[in-house]
Structure formats: structure tokens, C-alpha cells
Amino acid sequence: MANKSGIGTTCVQGGYTPGNGEPRQIPIYQSTTFKYVTSSDMGKLFDLEASGYFYTRLQNPTNDYVAAKLTELEGGTAGMLTSSGQAANFFAIFNIAGVGDHVVSTSSIYGGTYNLFAVTMKRMGIDFTFVSPDCTAEELDAAFRPNTKAVFGETIANPALTVLDFDKFASAAHKHGVPLIVDNTFATPVNCRPFEHGADIVTHSTTKYLDGHGVSVGGAIIDSGKFDWTQYPDKFPGLCTPDDSYHGVTYTERFGIEGAFITKATVQLMRDFGAIQSPQHAFYINLGMESLHVRMKRHCDNGLAVAKFLQNHPKVTWVRYPGLPGDDQYELAQKYMPSGTCGVVSFGVKGGRAAAEAFMGKLKLAAIETHVADARTCCLHPASATHRQMNDDELAAAGVSPDLVRFSCGIEDAEDLIADIAQALED
Ligand SMILES: *Cc1c(COP(=O)(O)O)cnc(C)c1O
């Protein structure tokens, strides 16, 4: 695929170009293993001296086609699929940080990611400092330590819907010689390409808009190929010094700065942790991506229509939608996502936690689900679901108030979504 194709063309045709007489749609290689004629042919693959497939835990052609499409959409140099968004964020950090290291993250992130960082990775000896998304440059600067290995944020935070100030976070990361890792799940590459704003690594929960139909859990990591690890060999020894588990290969030397990060994450972390995407699920993600550009427009139109309706409703105490003029995230959203943000609207129902839960119980079209960013409208009360492990201070730092309803507009007709909300807000 030519790089200059528009985003919609890449959504439809990127990643896979069939040859003469080959399948038009991406074939599903439903095979755990691949046949070789001689043992020495296979040995070269194990030594990373030749590229090819030998076992689906490491690589599978179906997954690689889909990863290649997402890599083209993000404008990166290499990408990989993972079994979930959780695995993607874990791998992205663990690929460059280990026991004794430190990471700076915004506090406004997905609850599952917060738990991964603050509890599970902390137990693995990695410390995280959480900074407010609207911290000053000085406050951000002060969060770094000599052992800091990365900065993490979400383009549009789930569910707080704050927009990442890319300039502020990218310049702080680069000043301290570490990459900016951005979870681009909510914006998708249709609305924001973080590499154009200074991010170095992008992650996704493909479970959300990329799949878009609620059929398969998955994740992805994409490398921009721009971060020069070799400038900081002491900070990133895993990429810049020989790996004993691969006969002394040095990833940056063998695969260049364009390929080192994803190769290491594939042949080392995927080999050892095995959090793979199944080829069947990769196929579903690809089907979703074929209409991503069409669906995102509709999700955003519906999000804006619902946000405008809620804004004027007497039973609604506050509305947060980064695409809504007047919203305190609007300026940042316009700067980084001028053509749209996402379909998720957060708001508070008058009467707090109990009123929020009562409202949700009355909805007919919008289903209560632990899900978001789906073709079907759904909603969730984060304080009693995804974020229920957090205490009130942590909830406040994550931008989640007890009355917050996360309303994920699908691609139905806006009038029907608004009518459903209106009847559920009636006494
Ligand atoms: C859902 C989500 C995740 C976790 O992804 P899974 O596919 O559920 O593991 C990570 N980040 C964000 C922003 C999400 O919305």
C-alpha cells in the first residue's frame, strides 16, 4: 500500500495486498505451526538469522497482516497484536522497564491500566508516579527520577475524557531521554495519530472501536521507529546490549531503531508470556477496521448530539465531552483531533450515585455493560464497576466522580438515543 493513501483507504485495504489469484480477504492461518524441510532452515529462524513463521505464539501471518494495517494507520514502522489491551500496555512498559525502574504516568487513565501499574507492576519492582493531566511543566519535570524509563498517557482518557497535552508530555519525556507511550484506544488513528504529536509508542485495546462490534478482546503495540534507544544505552540495556536468550543478538544493531522495540517484545516477551491474539480474532478486528473511518464519524456525531442534549437538561449536573464547544478539554481536542474525538460522553445525574444508577436502570436502548466504544450504545457506572478498586482520593485523581455515568454512543440514530435518555431522566 502506498503511504500516501488516505486514512479511509488504509482502513479498507491496508496491511494485505493479494497477489494474482490469491484470496481477496485476509486468509485465516488457523495453524499453530509451520512446516520446514530441514532442521537447519528452522534453526536460522530460532537464531533470528532468517525471518519466517514457525510457531503461532511468536508470529502468525493473519496477525501480521492486521498488525501491518494498524501500523500503516498509525504511521509507524512496526507493530504487533496482543491478546488484550491490558497485555499491550504491560508489554509496552515491561519491554523497557524492570525491577528498580520508574515510570511517569498521567493519573487520568483506564482503571484496569491504573491497577496494572499501581498494584501488579509495582509488585514486580517498577514504581509509578502519577501526575495530573493538567499539571504544570515544572510539576511534570519534578516527577522524573534518574531511573525513569517511560512516560505514559491516554489520548482521550477512559472514562475521564481528558485530552492528553501531547506537547507538554512529549517534550518532558524527550528532555529526560525516555519515550512517550500513548494509549490511543478512544481516539483511534482515524481521529488522532499520536506519532504526529511526539509520541514514540502507541498502544490499543482493539476490543473497542477497532473491533467495534463487541466480538473479540485484543490489543496492539505500534512503534513510531523514531525513538533512538542507542542514544541512551545505559538506560535501555535490553535493546542496546546482547540478549543471552538469543545467542547474543543486540536488537538495535540487528533490527535498527525502526524494528528493535517490536522485535524484542515479540521474540522475548511474547515467547515467554504468550499473550497472543488468535488468528480468528485478528480476522474479526480486521473486519471492524474496514469500516472504522465510517463508524468513527457516526460515533462522534452521536456523541456531540447527546452531549448537547444533556448540557441543557435540568436533571444533569455536568457534562464532559471533549468535542463540545465550551468543554474545558475542547481547546486541546481541537488542537489534536480537529475532525472528531470519540463517541463517549461522561455526565453526572442530579442526585449523585443513587440517581445515576436509577437512571441507567431505566434506559431501554442503551445497555448496562462493562464495555465501551461499540456499535451498540452502552453505559457504565465506573465508580461501582471498572474503578471500584479505587478509594475516593484515587477516584478524584482519575477524574471519576461517584455520580459519573459513562455513556458510549453507538452508531444508531441520534434521535433514538436522545429519546431513550430523555425518558430515563423523567421522574
Ligand atoms: C479497555 C481499555 C484497556 C484494556 O483493554 P482490554 O482489551 O480490555 O484488555 C486499556 N486502555 C483503554 C483506554 C481501554 O479503554
Coordinates of N, CA and C and ligand atoms in Angstrom, one line a residue, residues 84-87 89 110 113 154 156 158 183 185-186 205-208 217-219 372, ligand 1:
S84 N -4.9 -8.7 24.5 CA -5.8 -7.8 25.1 C -5.1 -6.4 25.2
G85 N -5.9 -5.4 25.5 CA -5.3 -4.1 25.7 C -4.4 -4.1 26.9
Q86 N -4.8 -4.9 27.9 CA -4.0 -5.0 29.2 C -2.6 -5.5 28.8
A87 N -2.6 -6.6 28.0 CA -1.3 -7.2 27.6 C -0.5 -6.2 26.8
N89 N -0.4 -2.8 27.1 CA 0.2 -1.8 27.9 C 1.2 -2.4 28.8
Y110 N -7.4 4.6 32.2 CA -8.3 3.5 32.4 C -8.0 2.8 33.7
T113 N -5.7 -0.2 33.7 CA -4.3 0.2 33.5 C -3.8 0.7 34.8
E154 N -3.1 8.6 28.0 CA -4.1 8.2 27.0 C -4.5 9.4 26.2
I156 N -7.3 10.2 24.7 CA -8.6 10.6 25.4 C -8.7 9.6 26.5
N158 N -10.0 7.2 29.4 CA -11.2 6.4 29.7 C -11.4 6.3 31.2
D183 N -1.7 5.4 24.9 CA -2.8 4.5 24.6 C -3.8 5.3 23.8
T185 N -6.6 4.2 22.3 CA -7.8 3.4 22.1 C -9.1 4.3 21.8
F186 N -9.3 5.3 22.5 CA -10.6 6.1 22.3 C -10.6 7.0 21.1
S205 N -6.3 -0.9 22.9 CA -7.2 -2.0 23.2 C -8.1 -2.1 21.9
T206 N -7.8 -3.1 21.1 CA -8.5 -3.3 19.8 C -10.0 -3.7 20.1
T207 N -10.2 -4.1 21.4 CA -11.6 -4.6 21.8 C -12.6 -3.5 21.6
K208 N -12.2 -2.2 21.5 CA -13.1 -1.1 21.5 C -13.4 -0.7 20.0
V217 N -11.8 -9.7 22.2 CA -10.9 -8.9 23.1 C -9.5 -9.0 22.4
G218 N -8.8 -7.8 22.3 CA -7.5 -7.8 21.7 C -6.7 -6.5 22.0
G219 N -5.5 -6.5 21.7 CA -4.7 -5.3 21.9 C -3.6 -5.2 20.8
V372 N -17.4 -0.5 26.1 CA -17.4 0.9 25.6 C -17.0 0.9 24.2
Ligands
LIG1 C1 -10.4 -1.2 27.6 C2 -9.2 -0.4 27.7 C3 -8.0 -1.1 28.0 C4 -7.9 -2.5 28.3 O1 -8.1 -3.3 27.2 P1 -8.7 -4.8 27.2 O2 -8.7 -5.1 25.7 O3 -10.0 -4.8 27.9 O4 -7.7 -5.6 27.9 C5 -6.8 -0.3 28.0 N1 -6.9 1.0 27.8 C6 -8.0 1.7 27.5 C7 -8.0 3.1 27.2 C8 -9.2 0.9 27.4 O5 -10.4 1.6 27.1

